[in-house]
mmCIF file of C-alpha atoms in Angstrom:
data_model
loop_
_atom_site.group_PDB
_atom_site.id
_atom_site.type_symbol
_atom_site.label_atom_id
_atom_site.label_comp_id
_atom_site.label_asym_id
_atom_site.label_seq_id
_atom_site.Cartn_x
_atom_site.Cartn_y
_atom_site.Cartn_z
ATOM 1 C CA MET A 23 177.434 297.569 41.399
ATOM 2 C CA SER A 24 176.900 298.936 44.881
ATOM 3 C CA ASN A 25 177.883 302.520 45.420
ATOM 4 C CA ASN A 26 177.899 302.336 49.234
ATOM 5 C CA LYS A 27 181.599 301.479 49.671
ATOM 6 C CA LYS A 28 183.750 304.536 50.221
ATOM 7 C CA TYR A 29 187.368 305.026 49.140
ATOM 8 C CA SER A 30 189.874 307.602 50.295
ATOM 9 C CA ILE A 31 191.572 309.395 47.416
ATOM 10 C CA GLY A 32 194.674 307.218 47.934
ATOM 11 C CA GLU A 33 192.632 304.017 47.825
ATOM 12 C CA PHE A 34 190.715 305.238 44.739
ATOM 13 C CA SER A 35 193.998 306.167 43.028
ATOM 14 C CA ALA A 36 195.356 302.694 43.698
ATOM 15 C CA LYS A 37 192.148 300.970 42.585
ATOM 16 C CA THR A 38 191.850 302.884 39.256
ATOM 17 C CA GLY A 39 195.493 303.497 38.437
ATOM 18 C CA THR A 40 194.825 307.243 38.207
ATOM 19 C CA SER A 41 197.252 309.598 39.947
ATOM 20 C CA ILE A 42 196.087 311.627 42.954
ATOM 21 C CA ARG A 43 197.180 314.781 41.158
ATOM 22 C CA THR A 44 194.862 313.887 38.192
ATOM 23 C CA LEU A 45 191.984 313.159 40.572
ATOM 24 C CA HIS A 46 192.512 316.513 42.281
ATOM 25 C CA TYR A 47 192.345 318.210 38.882
ATOM 26 C CA TYR A 48 189.226 316.382 37.736
ATOM 27 C CA ASP A 49 187.578 317.350 41.007
ATOM 28 C CA GLU A 50 188.586 321.061 40.538
ATOM 29 C CA ILE A 51 187.138 321.269 36.973
ATOM 30 C CA GLY A 52 183.975 319.403 37.981
ATOM 31 C CA LEU A 53 184.654 316.348 35.740
ATOM 32 C CA LEU A 54 184.726 313.840 38.607
ATOM 33 C CA LYS A 55 183.532 315.488 41.833
ATOM 34 C CA ALA A 56 184.546 313.778 45.064
ATOM 35 C CA GLU A 57 182.343 313.684 48.097
ATOM 36 C CA LYS A 58 183.821 315.643 51.019
ATOM 37 C CA GLN A 59 183.781 314.165 54.522
ATOM 38 C CA PRO A 60 181.899 316.652 56.703
ATOM 39 C CA SER A 61 184.242 316.220 59.668
ATOM 40 C CA SER A 62 187.646 316.193 57.984
ATOM 41 C CA GLY A 63 186.973 317.643 54.481
ATOM 42 C CA HIS A 64 188.850 314.719 52.949
ATOM 43 C CA ARG A 65 187.821 313.527 49.477
ATOM 44 C CA GLN A 66 185.846 310.286 49.224
ATOM 45 C CA TYR A 67 184.864 308.208 46.215
ATOM 46 C CA ASN A 68 182.440 305.323 45.676
ATOM 47 C CA ASP A 69 181.969 302.521 43.107
ATOM 48 C CA GLN A 70 179.808 304.715 40.899
ATOM 49 C CA ASP A 71 182.791 307.055 40.586
ATOM 50 C CA VAL A 72 184.777 304.072 39.178
ATOM 51 C CA LEU A 73 182.251 303.815 36.351
ATOM 52 C CA THR A 74 182.412 307.612 35.771
ATOM 53 C CA LEU A 75 186.191 307.509 35.635
ATOM 54 C CA GLN A 76 186.048 304.633 33.170
ATOM 55 C CA LYS A 77 183.932 306.792 30.861
ATOM 56 C CA ILE A 78 186.415 309.636 31.135
ATOM 57 C CA VAL A 79 189.376 307.343 30.361
ATOM 58 C CA SER A 80 187.500 305.819 27.387
ATOM 59 C CA PHE A 81 186.771 309.281 25.886
ATOM 60 C CA LYS A 82 190.366 310.328 26.486
ATOM 61 C CA PHE A 83 191.538 307.215 24.702
ATOM 62 C CA LEU A 84 189.436 308.316 21.716
ATOM 63 C CA GLY A 85 191.282 311.621 21.751
ATOM 64 C CA TYR A 86 188.639 313.956 23.148
ATOM 65 C CA SER A 87 189.689 317.005 25.226
ATOM 66 C CA LEU A 88 188.570 317.239 28.889
ATOM 67 C CA GLU A 89 186.242 320.081 27.888
ATOM 68 C CA GLN A 90 184.581 317.867 25.280
ATOM 69 C CA ILE A 91 184.362 314.973 27.714
ATOM 70 C CA GLY A 92 182.665 317.194 30.330
ATOM 71 C CA LYS A 93 179.874 317.944 27.834
ATOM 72 C CA MET A 94 179.599 314.359 26.662
ATOM 73 C CA MET A 95 179.376 313.037 30.222
ATOM 74 C CA LYS A 96 176.056 314.845 30.637
ATOM 75 C CA GLU A 97 174.524 312.734 27.814
ATOM 76 C CA SER A 98 172.493 309.725 28.907
ATOM 77 C CA SER A 99 172.806 308.151 25.454
ATOM 78 C CA PHE A 100 174.625 308.807 22.190
ATOM 79 C CA ASN A 101 173.278 309.291 18.666
ATOM 80 C CA SER A 102 174.580 310.376 15.248
ATOM 81 C CA ASN A 103 176.251 313.439 16.878
ATOM 82 C CA LEU A 104 178.756 311.129 18.538
ATOM 83 C CA ASN A 105 179.335 309.387 15.226
ATOM 84 C CA ASP A 106 180.084 312.767 13.576
ATOM 85 C CA THR A 107 182.610 313.647 16.259
ATOM 86 C CA LEU A 108 184.138 310.160 16.000
ATOM 87 C CA GLN A 109 184.548 310.693 12.255
ATOM 88 C CA LYS A 110 186.395 313.940 12.948
ATOM 89 C CA GLN A 111 188.568 312.234 15.582
ATOM 90 C CA LYS A 112 189.330 309.482 13.053
ATOM 91 C CA LYS A 113 190.412 311.986 10.418
ATOM 92 C CA ALA A 114 192.587 313.875 12.939
ATOM 93 C CA PHE A 115 194.365 310.640 14.043
ATOM 94 C CA GLU A 116 194.832 309.545 10.450
ATOM 95 C CA GLN A 117 196.624 312.831 9.800
ATOM 96 C CA LYS A 118 198.735 312.353 12.930
ATOM 97 C CA LYS A 119 199.542 308.825 11.847
ATOM 98 C CA GLU A 120 200.650 310.072 8.422
ATOM 99 C CA GLN A 121 202.836 312.706 10.077
ATOM 100 C CA ILE A 122 204.352 310.160 12.410
ATOM 101 C CA GLU A 123 205.123 307.777 9.488
ATOM 102 C CA THR A 124 206.713 310.650 7.525
ATOM 103 C CA THR A 125 208.836 311.530 10.583
ATOM 104 C CA LEU A 126 209.911 307.942 11.147
ATOM 105 C CA ASN A 127 210.864 307.524 7.455
ATOM 106 C CA ALA A 128 212.931 310.736 7.686
ATOM 107 C CA ILE A 129 214.620 309.498 10.873
ATOM 108 C CA ASN A 130 215.422 306.116 9.371
ATOM 109 C CA ARG A 131 216.869 307.674 6.230
ATOM 110 C CA THR A 132 218.917 310.123 8.287
ATOM 111 C CA ILE A 133 220.222 307.303 10.542
ATOM 112 C CA GLU A 134 221.392 305.363 7.483
ATOM 113 C CA LEU A 135 223.033 308.422 5.956
ATOM 114 C CA ILE A 136 224.992 309.388 9.093
ATOM 115 C CA ALA A 137 225.960 305.716 9.643
ATOM 116 C CA GLY A 138 227.214 305.445 6.079
ATOM 117 C CA GLU A 139 228.902 308.862 5.808
ATOM 118 C CA GLY A 140 230.204 309.274 9.326
ATOM 119 C CA GLU A 141 229.879 313.055 9.058
ATOM 120 C CA VAL A 142 227.522 315.243 7.105
ATOM 121 C CA ASP A 143 227.641 319.084 6.853
ATOM 122 C CA SER A 144 224.738 320.685 8.692
ATOM 123 C CA PRO A 145 223.294 322.666 5.751
ATOM 124 C CA VAL A 146 223.321 319.551 3.567
ATOM 125 C CA LEU A 147 221.649 317.412 6.181
ATOM 126 C CA MET A 148 219.049 320.091 6.977
ATOM 127 C CA SER A 149 218.277 320.433 3.262
ATOM 128 C CA LEU A 150 217.656 316.709 2.975
ATOM 129 C CA ILE A 151 215.514 316.553 6.119
ATOM 130 C CA ASN A 152 213.484 319.568 4.959
ATOM 131 C CA SER A 153 212.797 317.838 1.610
ATOM 132 C CA MET A 154 211.659 314.706 3.444
ATOM 133 C CA GLN A 155 209.450 316.832 5.678
ATOM 134 C CA ILE A 156 207.566 318.583 2.835
ATOM 135 C CA GLU A 157 207.630 315.695 0.358
ATOM 136 C CA LYS A 158 203.849 315.603 0.294
ATOM 137 C CA ASP A 159 203.634 319.311 -0.634
ATOM 138 C CA GLN A 160 206.355 318.844 -3.204
ATOM 139 C CA ARG A 161 204.416 316.015 -4.809
ATOM 140 C CA LEU A 162 201.231 318.046 -4.952
ATOM 141 C CA CYS A 163 203.128 320.930 -6.535
ATOM 142 C CA VAL A 164 204.630 318.642 -9.217
ATOM 143 C CA GLU A 165 201.145 317.105 -9.910
ATOM 144 C CA GLN A 166 199.666 320.588 -10.250
ATOM 145 C CA HIS A 167 202.361 322.117 -12.491
ATOM 146 C CA ILE A 168 203.536 319.118 -14.422
ATOM 147 C CA SER A 169 201.612 315.806 -14.182
ATOM 148 C CA LYS A 170 200.704 312.945 -11.841
ATOM 149 C CA ASP A 171 202.869 310.564 -13.893
ATOM 150 C CA VAL A 172 205.932 312.708 -13.315
ATOM 151 C CA ALA A 173 205.085 313.024 -9.587
ATOM 152 C CA ASP A 174 204.784 309.189 -9.375
ATOM 153 C CA GLN A 175 208.150 308.845 -11.092
ATOM 154 C CA LEU A 176 209.805 311.299 -8.647
ATOM 155 C CA PHE A 177 208.278 310.193 -5.390
ATOM 156 C CA ASN A 178 207.365 306.491 -5.735
ATOM 157 C CA LYS A 179 210.935 305.322 -5.436
ATOM 158 C CA PRO A 180 211.999 302.291 -3.375
ATOM 159 C CA LYS A 181 213.665 303.022 -0.026
ATOM 160 C CA GLU A 182 216.995 301.591 -1.183
ATOM 161 C CA GLU A 183 217.037 303.972 -4.190
ATOM 162 C CA LEU A 184 216.192 306.937 -2.032
ATOM 163 C CA VAL A 185 219.029 306.212 0.358
ATOM 164 C CA ALA A 186 221.434 305.774 -2.571
ATOM 165 C CA LEU A 187 220.274 309.097 -4.057
ATOM 166 C CA ASP A 188 220.703 310.816 -0.648
ATOM 167 C CA LYS A 189 224.262 309.551 -0.383
ATOM 168 C CA GLU A 190 225.053 310.665 -3.936
ATOM 169 C CA PHE A 191 223.540 314.120 -3.148
ATOM 170 C CA ILE A 192 225.833 314.401 -0.102
ATOM 171 C CA GLN A 193 228.921 313.461 -2.084
ATOM 172 C CA LEU A 194 228.097 315.982 -4.800
ATOM 173 C CA SER A 195 227.469 318.689 -2.188
ATOM 174 C CA LYS A 196 230.825 317.991 -0.613
ATOM 175 C CA GLU A 197 232.512 318.340 -3.974
ATOM 176 C CA VAL A 198 230.724 321.603 -4.724
ATOM 177 C CA LYS A 199 231.946 323.112 -1.465
ATOM 178 C CA ARG A 200 235.467 321.777 -2.021
ATOM 179 C CA LEU A 201 235.791 323.137 -5.578
ATOM 180 C CA MET A 202 233.867 326.364 -4.993
ATOM 181 C CA GLY A 203 235.835 329.354 -6.344
ATOM 182 C CA LYS A 204 237.789 327.443 -8.993
ATOM 183 C CA SER A 205 237.386 328.458 -12.593
ATOM 184 C CA VAL A 206 234.270 327.010 -14.168
ATOM 185 C CA HIS A 207 236.517 325.896 -17.081
ATOM 186 C CA ASP A 208 238.615 323.694 -14.760
ATOM 187 C CA PRO A 209 238.379 320.030 -15.846
ATOM 188 C CA GLU A 210 237.715 318.920 -12.259
ATOM 189 C CA VAL A 211 234.821 321.410 -12.020
ATOM 190 C CA GLN A 212 233.358 320.225 -15.321
ATOM 191 C CA GLU A 213 233.653 316.632 -14.160
ATOM 192 C CA LEU A 214 231.649 317.567 -11.124
ATOM 193 C CA VAL A 215 229.027 319.252 -13.200
ATOM 194 C CA ASP A 216 228.806 316.158 -15.452
ATOM 195 C CA LYS A 217 228.141 314.022 -12.350
ATOM 196 C CA HIS A 218 225.608 316.583 -11.094
ATOM 197 C CA MET A 219 223.769 316.619 -14.393
ATOM 198 C CA LYS A 220 223.680 312.832 -14.676
ATOM 199 C CA ALA A 221 222.458 312.554 -11.071
ATOM 200 C CA THR A 222 219.690 315.067 -11.770
ATOM 201 C CA PHE A 223 218.595 313.227 -14.920
ATOM 202 C CA GLU A 224 218.654 309.933 -12.972
ATOM 203 C CA PHE A 225 216.532 311.331 -10.106
ATOM 204 C CA VAL A 226 214.176 313.627 -12.007
ATOM 205 C CA GLY A 227 213.979 311.764 -15.281
ATOM 206 C CA GLU A 228 214.146 313.094 -18.841
ATOM 207 C CA GLU A 229 210.361 313.564 -19.123
ATOM 208 C CA ALA A 230 210.263 315.801 -16.040
ATOM 209 C CA ILE A 231 213.314 317.813 -17.186
ATOM 210 C CA TYR A 232 211.678 318.684 -20.477
ATOM 211 C CA ALA A 233 208.337 319.330 -18.825
ATOM 212 C CA MET A 234 209.948 321.775 -16.475
ATOM 213 C CA GLN A 235 211.550 323.657 -19.403
ATOM 214 C CA ASP A 236 208.077 324.263 -20.853
ATOM 215 C CA LEU A 237 206.776 325.877 -17.642
ATOM 216 C CA GLU A 238 206.129 329.589 -17.301
ATOM 217 C CA ASP A 239 208.753 331.418 -15.253
ATOM 218 C CA LEU A 240 206.449 331.931 -12.259
ATOM 219 C CA GLU A 241 205.500 328.239 -12.217
ATOM 220 C CA LYS A 242 209.100 327.195 -12.564
ATOM 221 C CA GLU A 243 210.154 329.516 -9.701
ATOM 222 C CA LYS A 244 207.407 328.158 -7.475
ATOM 223 C CA LEU A 245 208.452 324.599 -8.169
ATOM 224 C CA GLU A 246 212.147 325.343 -7.584
ATOM 225 C CA ASN A 247 211.367 327.030 -4.285
ATOM 226 C CA MET A 248 209.724 323.826 -3.048
ATOM 227 C CA PHE A 249 213.111 322.070 -3.165
ATOM 228 C CA SER A 250 215.573 323.471 -0.627
ATOM 229 C CA SER A 251 219.232 323.944 -1.485
ATOM 230 C CA PRO A 252 222.194 323.108 0.739
ATOM 231 C CA TYR A 253 224.319 325.829 -0.923
ATOM 232 C CA THR A 254 225.018 329.440 -0.067
ATOM 233 C CA LYS A 255 224.053 332.160 -2.542
ATOM 234 C CA GLU A 256 227.690 332.346 -3.733
ATOM 235 C CA GLU A 257 227.880 328.595 -4.199
ATOM 236 C CA GLU A 258 224.584 328.596 -6.124
ATOM 237 C CA GLU A 259 225.871 331.356 -8.482
ATOM 238 C CA TRP A 260 229.179 329.603 -9.014
ATOM 239 C CA LEU A 261 227.472 326.228 -9.689
ATOM 240 C CA ASN A 262 225.001 327.834 -12.136
ATOM 241 C CA GLN A 263 227.892 329.381 -14.046
ATOM 242 C CA ALA A 264 229.694 326.058 -14.161
ATOM 243 C CA MET A 265 226.500 324.300 -15.355
ATOM 244 C CA GLU A 266 225.888 326.954 -18.053
ATOM 245 C CA TYR A 267 229.416 326.503 -19.335
ATOM 246 C CA TYR A 268 228.947 322.718 -19.369
ATOM 247 C CA MET A 269 225.664 322.990 -21.281
ATOM 248 C CA ILE A 270 227.182 325.366 -23.860
ATOM 249 C CA GLN A 271 230.199 323.068 -24.379
ATOM 250 C CA ASN A 272 227.899 320.068 -24.872
ATOM 251 C CA GLY A 273 225.458 321.765 -27.233
ATOM 252 C CA MET A 274 222.652 321.739 -24.689
ATOM 253 C CA TYR A 275 222.261 325.488 -24.426
ATOM 254 C CA THR A 276 222.916 328.524 -26.633
ATOM 255 C CA PRO A 277 223.166 331.905 -24.914
ATOM 256 C CA LYS A 278 220.907 334.673 -26.134
ATOM 257 C CA VAL A 279 222.723 337.403 -28.020
ATOM 258 C CA ASP A 280 221.287 340.935 -27.607
#
């Protein structure tokens, strides 16, 4: 390709589809230096600059920074060093892809929830979104402290089941906030706890429930902290009291006597 033909910066911008502002910046940082007309000082480009810009665009497409591209442009050929950097780029993009997929799944679940419920309390919705966001960390924590089988049971649920569980969680949260402050002996409160317990067993599973009971206090606390709550401290205390009363009444728990 001949490099005798000259292009003004406007012509070069139109030919390559690169903005004039970007060309100015590339010139300033020395990535793509334009020739200056002696008489006017205007920038000029040639056909060789088109090839140089194509290299820059190609490396940008692969995710390299302009600083990295500047160093790579000085190479006349590429060897295993390029392969190493490409492997790193690949890993970085795979992580970004995973993050994007996680975000899209959270968005889709949230859209379905709001469409189905019409209105969701902010703390409840934020609790759900936070759980979706750190689901990978939650899974690793369960695998570490309980088992991979239990983690698979908790996190390998079909989308439809997850949405159904989200909706049930929202309904239970609404009931907790509505009944908060009533006596834990109240039949309506105990009915709520019964639903809460059954929903927990349905989501977590009996195996995981019993496995968690065998954990040391520190391990149990770490695991519980991974799952955010939509409730205030007062609501948590009230719900725990109501659940304790329920478990005593149903022979599931016997209080320690000093």
